[in-house]
Coordinates of C-alpha atoms and ligand atoms in Angstrom, one line a residue:
M1 CA 120.7 95.6 73.7
R2 CA 121.5 96.6 77.4
V3 CA 118.5 96.3 79.7
L4 CA 117.6 97.5 83.2
I5 CA 115.0 96.2 85.3
I6 CA 114.0 98.3 88.2
G7 CA 112.9 96.3 91.4
G8 CA 114.0 93.6 93.5
G9 CA 111.4 91.0 94.2
G10 CA 110.1 87.7 93.0
R11 CA 108.4 89.5 90.1
E12 CA 111.6 91.1 89.0
H13 CA 113.5 87.9 89.4
A14 CA 111.0 86.0 87.0
L15 CA 111.2 88.9 84.4
A16 CA 115.1 88.8 84.6
W17 CA 115.0 84.9 84.3
K18 CA 113.1 85.1 81.2
M19 CA 115.0 88.2 79.9
A20 CA 118.3 86.3 80.3
Q21 CA 117.2 83.8 77.9
S22 CA 116.8 86.4 75.2
S23 CA 119.0 86.1 72.1
R24 CA 119.0 89.9 71.7
L25 CA 120.2 90.7 74.9
D26 CA 123.8 92.0 75.6
R27 CA 123.9 92.9 79.2
L28 CA 121.1 92.7 82.0
Y29 CA 121.0 95.1 85.0
C30 CA 118.9 94.9 87.9
L31 CA 118.3 97.8 90.4
P32 CA 118.4 97.2 93.2
G33 CA 117.9 93.4 92.5
N34 CA 118.3 90.7 95.2
A35 CA 120.4 87.5 96.0
G36 CA 118.7 85.4 93.1
I37 CA 118.8 88.1 90.5
A38 CA 122.4 88.8 91.2
A39 CA 123.2 85.3 89.5
L40 CA 121.5 86.7 86.3
A41 CA 122.3 90.3 86.0
D42 CA 124.4 93.0 87.3
C43 CA 123.1 94.4 90.6
P44 CA 125.2 97.3 91.2
E45 CA 125.2 99.7 94.1
V46 CA 123.8 103.1 93.3
D47 CA 124.1 105.8 95.9
R48 CA 120.5 106.8 96.0
M49 CA 117.4 104.9 94.3
E50 CA 116.5 108.4 93.1
E51 CA 115.4 109.3 89.7
G52 CA 118.0 111.7 88.5
E53 CA 120.6 109.4 90.0
V54 CA 119.2 106.1 88.3
L55 CA 118.8 108.0 84.9
R56 CA 122.4 109.2 84.8
W57 CA 123.6 105.9 85.9
S58 CA 121.6 104.3 83.0
L59 CA 122.9 106.8 80.4
D60 CA 126.4 106.2 81.4
R61 CA 126.0 102.4 80.9
K62 CA 124.3 103.0 77.6
I63 CA 121.2 101.1 78.6
R64 CA 118.6 101.2 75.8
L65 CA 115.4 99.6 77.5
V66 CA 114.3 100.2 81.2
V67 CA 111.7 97.8 82.4
F68 CA 109.7 99.1 85.5
G69 CA 108.8 96.3 88.1
P70 CA 107.2 98.1 90.9
E71 CA 104.4 100.8 90.8
A72 CA 106.1 103.6 93.0
Q73 CA 108.6 104.8 90.4
L74 CA 105.6 104.7 87.9
V75 CA 103.4 106.6 89.9
A76 CA 106.3 109.1 90.6
G77 CA 106.6 109.6 86.7
W78 CA 110.1 108.2 86.3
A79 CA 109.1 106.7 82.9
D80 CA 108.5 110.1 81.5
G81 CA 111.7 111.5 82.5
F82 CA 113.5 108.4 81.1
R83 CA 111.7 108.7 78.0
K84 CA 112.6 112.4 77.6
A85 CA 116.0 111.4 78.0
G86 CA 115.7 109.1 74.9
L87 CA 115.6 105.7 76.7
L88 CA 112.9 103.2 75.9
A89 CA 110.8 102.8 79.2
F90 CA 108.4 99.9 79.6
G91 CA 105.8 101.4 82.0
P92 CA 103.5 104.3 81.7
G93 CA 104.1 107.8 82.6
A94 CA 102.6 109.6 85.8
E95 CA 99.1 110.2 84.2
G96 CA 98.8 106.6 83.1
A97 CA 100.1 105.3 86.4
A98 CA 97.3 107.2 88.2
L99 CA 95.1 104.2 87.2
E100 CA 97.0 102.5 90.1
G101 CA 98.0 105.6 92.1
S102 CA 94.5 106.9 92.7
K103 CA 91.6 104.9 93.4
V104 CA 89.4 107.8 92.9
W105 CA 90.7 108.5 89.5
A106 CA 90.7 104.9 88.5
K107 CA 86.9 104.5 89.6
Q108 CA 85.8 107.6 87.9
F109 CA 87.9 106.6 84.9
M110 CA 86.0 103.4 84.8
A111 CA 82.5 105.0 85.5
A112 CA 83.3 107.4 82.5
H113 CA 84.1 104.6 80.1
K114 CA 81.7 102.2 81.2
I115 CA 84.2 99.6 82.3
P116 CA 82.1 97.2 84.7
T117 CA 83.1 97.9 88.4
A118 CA 81.4 98.0 91.7
P119 CA 79.2 101.0 92.4
F120 CA 80.9 103.7 94.5
V121 CA 80.9 106.8 96.1
V122 CA 84.0 109.1 96.9
A123 CA 84.3 111.2 100.1
G124 CA 86.6 114.0 100.7
S125 CA 86.5 114.4 104.4
Y126 CA 86.0 112.3 107.3
D127 CA 82.5 113.7 108.1
E128 CA 81.5 113.2 104.6
A129 CA 82.7 109.6 104.7
R130 CA 80.9 109.2 108.1
R131 CA 77.5 110.4 106.7
L132 CA 77.9 108.2 103.4
L133 CA 78.4 105.2 105.5
E134 CA 75.5 105.8 107.8
Q135 CA 73.1 106.2 104.8
R136 CA 74.0 102.8 103.7
D137 CA 72.3 99.5 104.8
E138 CA 74.2 97.6 107.6
G139 CA 76.0 95.2 105.3
P140 CA 79.5 94.5 104.0
V141 CA 81.1 97.4 102.3
V142 CA 84.7 98.2 101.1
V143 CA 86.6 101.1 102.0
K144 CA 89.7 102.3 100.2
A145 CA 92.3 104.7 100.6
D146 CA 92.9 106.9 97.5
G147 CA 96.6 106.6 97.2
L148 CA 99.4 103.9 97.2
A149 CA 99.3 101.9 100.5
A150 CA 101.5 99.0 99.8
G151 CA 98.5 97.0 99.0
K152 CA 96.9 97.6 102.5
G153 CA 94.8 100.5 101.8
V154 CA 91.6 98.4 101.0
I155 CA 89.6 97.3 103.8
V156 CA 86.6 94.7 103.1
A157 CA 84.4 95.6 106.2
R158 CA 81.7 93.1 107.1
N159 CA 79.4 95.7 108.8
L160 CA 79.0 99.4 109.6
A161 CA 81.3 99.0 112.6
E162 CA 84.2 97.7 110.7
A163 CA 83.7 100.2 108.2
E164 CA 83.9 102.9 110.5
E165 CA 86.9 101.3 112.1
A166 CA 88.6 101.4 108.5
L167 CA 87.6 104.9 108.2
D168 CA 89.4 106.0 111.4
K169 CA 92.3 104.2 110.4
I170 CA 92.6 105.7 107.0
M171 CA 91.2 109.3 107.5
K172 CA 91.9 110.1 111.2
E173 CA 95.0 108.0 112.1
R174 CA 96.3 108.5 108.7
A175 CA 97.7 104.9 108.7
F176 CA 98.6 105.3 104.9
G177 CA 99.7 108.9 105.1
S178 CA 98.2 111.2 102.3
A179 CA 96.5 108.2 100.6
G180 CA 93.8 109.1 103.4
E181 CA 92.8 112.3 102.2
R182 CA 90.1 110.8 100.2
V183 CA 88.4 107.4 100.3
V184 CA 86.4 105.4 97.8
I185 CA 83.4 103.5 99.4
E186 CA 82.2 100.9 97.3
E187 CA 80.0 97.9 97.1
C188 CA 81.2 94.7 98.3
L189 CA 81.2 92.0 95.5
S190 CA 81.7 88.3 95.7
G191 CA 82.7 85.7 93.3
E192 CA 86.0 84.4 92.3
E193 CA 89.2 86.8 91.7
A194 CA 91.4 86.5 88.7
S195 CA 94.3 88.6 87.3
V196 CA 94.4 89.4 83.6
L197 CA 97.4 91.3 82.2
A198 CA 97.8 93.0 78.8
I199 CA 100.8 94.4 77.5
T200 CA 100.1 97.6 75.4
D201 CA 101.7 100.1 73.1
G202 CA 98.7 102.4 73.8
S203 CA 96.7 101.1 70.8
R204 CA 97.5 97.5 70.2
L205 CA 97.0 94.6 72.9
L206 CA 98.7 91.7 73.8
V207 CA 96.6 90.0 76.4
L208 CA 98.2 87.5 78.7
P209 CA 96.7 84.2 79.9
A210 CA 94.8 84.6 83.0
A211 CA 96.4 84.0 86.4
Q212 CA 95.1 83.7 90.0
D213 CA 96.7 84.9 93.1
H214 CA 96.1 84.0 96.8
K215 CA 96.2 87.0 98.8
A216 CA 95.3 85.7 102.3
I217 CA 97.8 84.5 104.6
G218 CA 95.9 81.2 105.5
E219 CA 94.8 78.1 103.9
G220 CA 91.2 78.4 102.6
D221 CA 91.8 82.2 102.0
R222 CA 91.6 83.0 105.7
G223 CA 93.4 85.6 107.7
P224 CA 94.9 89.0 106.7
N225 CA 95.8 89.8 103.2
T226 CA 99.5 89.6 102.1
G227 CA 101.5 90.7 99.0
G228 CA 100.4 87.4 97.5
M229 CA 101.3 83.8 98.7
G230 CA 101.2 81.7 95.6
S231 CA 99.7 81.8 92.0
Y232 CA 99.0 79.8 89.2
S233 CA 98.0 80.1 85.4
P234 CA 96.1 79.2 83.6
A235 CA 93.1 80.2 85.6
P236 CA 90.2 77.9 84.5
V237 CA 87.8 80.6 85.9
V238 CA 88.6 82.7 82.9
D239 CA 87.5 80.5 79.9
A240 CA 88.2 81.6 76.2
E241 CA 84.6 83.4 76.0
L242 CA 85.4 85.5 79.3
A243 CA 88.8 86.3 78.1
S244 CA 87.5 87.8 75.3
Q245 CA 84.8 89.8 77.2
V246 CA 87.6 91.0 79.4
E247 CA 89.3 92.4 76.2
E248 CA 86.1 93.8 74.8
R249 CA 84.6 95.2 77.8
V250 CA 87.7 96.2 79.9
F251 CA 91.0 96.7 77.8
R252 CA 89.3 98.2 74.7
P253 CA 87.4 100.7 76.6
L254 CA 90.4 101.4 78.8
L255 CA 92.6 102.3 75.9
K256 CA 90.0 104.3 74.2
G257 CA 89.6 106.3 77.5
L258 CA 93.3 106.8 77.9
A259 CA 93.5 107.9 74.1
Q260 CA 90.9 110.5 74.5
R261 CA 92.7 111.9 77.5
G262 CA 95.8 112.1 75.3
I263 CA 97.5 109.6 77.7
D264 CA 100.3 107.6 75.8
Y265 CA 100.3 104.4 78.0
R266 CA 103.2 102.0 77.1
G267 CA 103.7 98.9 79.4
V268 CA 101.6 96.5 81.1
I269 CA 98.0 97.0 82.4
Y270 CA 96.8 94.5 85.2
A271 CA 93.0 94.1 85.6
G272 CA 92.1 92.5 89.0
L273 CA 88.7 91.1 88.4
M274 CA 85.8 89.7 90.2
I275 CA 83.8 86.9 88.3
R276 CA 80.7 85.8 89.7
D277 CA 77.9 83.9 87.3
R278 CA 80.0 84.7 84.3
E279 CA 79.7 88.3 85.2
I280 CA 83.0 90.4 85.4
N281 CA 83.7 93.4 87.4
V282 CA 87.1 95.4 87.8
L283 CA 88.1 95.5 91.4
E284 CA 91.4 97.4 90.5
F285 CA 93.8 98.3 88.1
N286 CA 97.4 98.1 88.5
V287 CA 100.0 99.5 86.0
R288 CA 102.7 97.0 86.3
F289 CA 103.2 93.2 86.3
G290 CA 101.5 91.2 89.1
D291 CA 103.5 89.6 91.9
P292 CA 103.4 86.6 92.3
E293 CA 101.3 86.1 89.0
T294 CA 104.4 87.0 86.8
Q295 CA 106.3 84.2 88.5
A296 CA 103.7 81.7 87.0
L297 CA 103.3 83.5 83.8
M298 CA 106.9 83.9 82.5
P299 CA 107.6 80.1 82.3
R300 CA 104.7 79.6 80.3
L301 CA 105.9 82.4 77.6
D302 CA 106.8 80.6 74.5
A303 CA 108.7 83.7 73.1
D304 CA 111.5 85.8 73.7
L305 CA 110.3 88.5 76.2
L306 CA 112.7 91.4 75.1
P307 CA 111.3 92.4 71.6
I308 CA 108.0 92.3 73.1
L309 CA 108.8 94.7 75.9
E310 CA 111.1 96.5 73.6
A311 CA 108.2 97.0 71.0
A312 CA 105.7 98.1 73.5
A313 CA 108.2 100.8 74.9
R314 CA 108.8 101.9 71.5
G315 CA 104.8 102.4 70.8
D316 CA 104.7 99.8 68.0
L317 CA 103.5 96.3 68.9
G318 CA 102.3 95.7 65.3
G319 CA 103.4 92.3 64.1
V320 CA 104.7 91.3 67.6
E321 CA 103.0 88.0 68.8
A322 CA 103.4 86.0 72.1
A323 CA 102.9 82.2 71.9
W324 CA 102.1 80.6 75.4
K325 CA 102.8 77.0 76.7
E326 CA 100.0 74.8 77.1
E327 CA 101.6 73.7 80.3
A328 CA 100.3 74.9 83.6
A329 CA 102.6 76.7 86.1
V330 CA 102.3 77.2 89.8
C331 CA 104.2 79.3 92.2
V332 CA 104.3 78.6 96.1
V333 CA 105.6 81.4 98.2
M334 CA 107.9 80.6 101.3
A335 CA 107.4 83.4 103.9
S336 CA 108.9 84.2 107.2
E337 CA 106.9 83.2 110.1
G338 CA 104.9 86.1 111.3
Y339 CA 104.5 87.8 108.0
P340 CA 102.4 89.9 107.0
G341 CA 103.1 91.2 110.7
K342 CA 106.5 91.3 112.4
Y343 CA 109.0 88.5 111.2
R344 CA 112.7 87.7 111.8
T345 CA 115.3 88.0 109.0
G346 CA 118.8 86.7 108.6
E347 CA 117.7 83.1 108.8
E348 CA 120.2 80.9 106.5
I349 CA 118.4 79.2 103.5
R350 CA 119.3 75.8 102.9
G351 CA 118.7 73.2 100.3
L352 CA 118.6 75.2 97.0
E353 CA 121.2 73.3 95.4
K354 CA 119.3 70.2 95.4
L355 CA 117.0 71.7 92.9
K356 CA 119.5 72.8 90.4
E357 CA 119.3 69.6 88.3
E358 CA 115.5 70.0 88.1
S359 CA 114.1 71.1 84.8
S360 CA 110.7 72.9 84.9
V361 CA 111.2 74.2 88.3
A362 CA 112.3 77.8 89.1
V363 CA 112.9 79.2 92.5
F364 CA 112.5 83.1 92.3
H365 CA 114.0 85.1 95.1
A366 CA 111.8 87.8 96.8
G367 CA 113.4 88.6 99.9
T368 CA 116.9 87.3 100.1
A369 CA 120.5 88.5 100.9
W370 CA 124.1 87.0 101.0
E371 CA 125.6 87.5 104.6
Q372 CA 129.1 86.4 105.2
G373 CA 128.8 83.8 102.3
K374 CA 125.5 82.6 103.5
L375 CA 122.0 83.0 101.7
V376 CA 120.0 84.2 104.2
T377 CA 116.2 85.5 104.5
A378 CA 115.7 89.2 104.1
G379 CA 112.0 89.9 103.8
G380 CA 108.4 88.6 104.5
R381 CA 108.3 87.0 101.3
V382 CA 111.5 85.0 100.9
L383 CA 111.1 82.5 97.7
G384 CA 108.6 81.9 95.0
V385 CA 109.0 78.2 94.2
T386 CA 107.5 77.9 90.8
A387 CA 106.9 74.6 88.8
W388 CA 105.4 73.7 85.5
D389 CA 104.0 70.6 83.9
R390 CA 101.3 69.5 81.5
S391 CA 98.6 69.5 84.1
L392 CA 98.0 71.8 87.0
A393 CA 97.8 68.9 89.4
R394 CA 101.3 67.8 88.3
A395 CA 102.8 71.3 88.5
V396 CA 101.3 71.7 92.0
E397 CA 102.8 68.4 93.1
K398 CA 106.0 69.4 91.7
A399 CA 106.3 72.5 93.2
Y400 CA 105.3 71.2 96.7
R401 CA 108.1 68.5 96.3
A402 CA 110.5 71.5 95.4
V403 CA 109.4 73.5 98.4
E404 CA 110.0 70.4 100.9
K405 CA 113.7 70.4 99.8
I406 CA 114.2 74.0 101.1
E407 CA 114.5 74.9 104.6
F408 CA 115.0 78.0 106.8
R409 CA 113.9 78.5 110.4
G410 CA 110.4 79.8 110.8
C411 CA 109.4 79.0 107.1
Y412 CA 105.8 79.3 106.4
Y413 CA 103.7 78.4 103.3
R414 CA 100.2 77.7 102.3
R415 CA 99.5 74.1 101.4
D416 CA 96.6 74.9 99.2
I417 CA 97.8 77.0 96.3
A418 CA 95.4 76.3 93.1
H419 CA 92.9 74.8 95.2
R420 CA 90.0 76.4 93.5
A421 CA 91.2 75.3 90.0
L422 CA 91.9 71.7 91.4
K423 CA 88.6 71.4 92.8
Ligands
AMP501 P1 93.7 96.1 96.1 O1 94.7 96.4 97.3 O2 93.2 97.3 95.3 O3 94.6 95.0 95.2 O4 92.6 95.1 96.5 C1 92.8 94.1 97.3 C2 91.8 93.2 97.5 O5 90.5 93.7 97.9 C3 91.2 92.7 96.2 O6 92.0 91.7 95.6 C4 89.9 92.2 96.6 O7 90.1 90.9 97.3 C5 89.3 93.1 97.6 N1 88.5 94.0 97.1 C6 88.6 95.2 96.5 N2 87.5 95.7 95.9 C7 86.5 94.9 96.3 C8 84.9 95.0 96.3 N3 84.4 95.9 95.7 N4 84.5 93.7 96.8 C9 84.9 92.8 97.3 N5 86.4 92.7 97.6 C10 87.2 93.7 96.9
LIG502 N1 99.3 90.1 93.1 C1 98.7 91.3 93.3 C2 99.2 92.4 92.8 O1 100.3 92.2 92.0 O2 99.1 93.6 93.2

């Protein structure tokens, strides 16, 4: 089978790496891909990353299965168009993707289907939002822009003044464009976060082992949020009993709710959870694989990825099973100095050849490129160095040993990935 993966980050590299091991794969393509993915898949140039263009291109190359990495194309409805053209698409159509594309829609959906989540209100104008904020007690509160904002549209405010600042940024300055037309104002929850993903064909579920991401730039989870500075799996905070609670109280009602609305959801659903005293709440849904969680999950999958994604895309996961290795995996992100703010690119990356012989280490590329025969940095997050071993402590040690062999000017990484689980 010919498979196309859409995207070009560490998540897509991890998916391509696992997909490339499939006995069912004839040819793998990735658009746009990156320097690391290009070693596993064809990453040809297309004129424009635009739906009609990519669809025509896929039909010409007789691609059968399209796997969507990022949310943008899903929210824009590409999966609907690809399915209509007869391709198998792994990813929800526009209606299902609203679970990530609209915070208001997602929160109202959760409330309607009794999925545990923080209490909230919705404001459709700046004045209304101000009024709602002023009616609250002076304490922490979370302000969320309604639409996609590249992971930056959620502001956890410690007090009213910070909340008003967030509101100005979202609704007045329109820092996230039309995502600022409405906001969700919600109660601030505390506890430990975890990501639980499930592959679904709309009615059946394959729940993946829990993972944990590290969103903050600094050690000890300090400083501004990033796209994710590292991840690991399993996440001991989600034990077997909590995992079954997530299935019963989050994923089952979610599928029921989607079905009631006639939404045919085929792909992966990501529940971002807050866990406190064994109580779970959903912070957010994403309609795609998590990044960097997927980089820690793919090495643990003890099954062929292709038939699983194909079955979900076909709408028939019946009989499909996925086994997971007992081994723990950890991914340490190497970033460019200055990220998530301004950073330089074009720095030469050295040392990757020293890791070629290592089994149970994979270096997934996020922001890299080839420039005049040299591998160089091309983004904020550059590499996801992933290692796996029979204990998390050993996997962490192995990952950091690998990280130390890689160099580029201005390289930054957190030294405490998986600290919560090792505690
Ligand atoms: P998102 O951009 O939707 O992934 O949310 C980003 C982050 O904001 C989450 O991973 C949490 O760390 C934080 N967050 C979102 N909602 C809440 C909440 N109700 N209470 C505390 N933190 C939250
Ligand atoms: N790791 C967070 C995300 O994928 O949204």
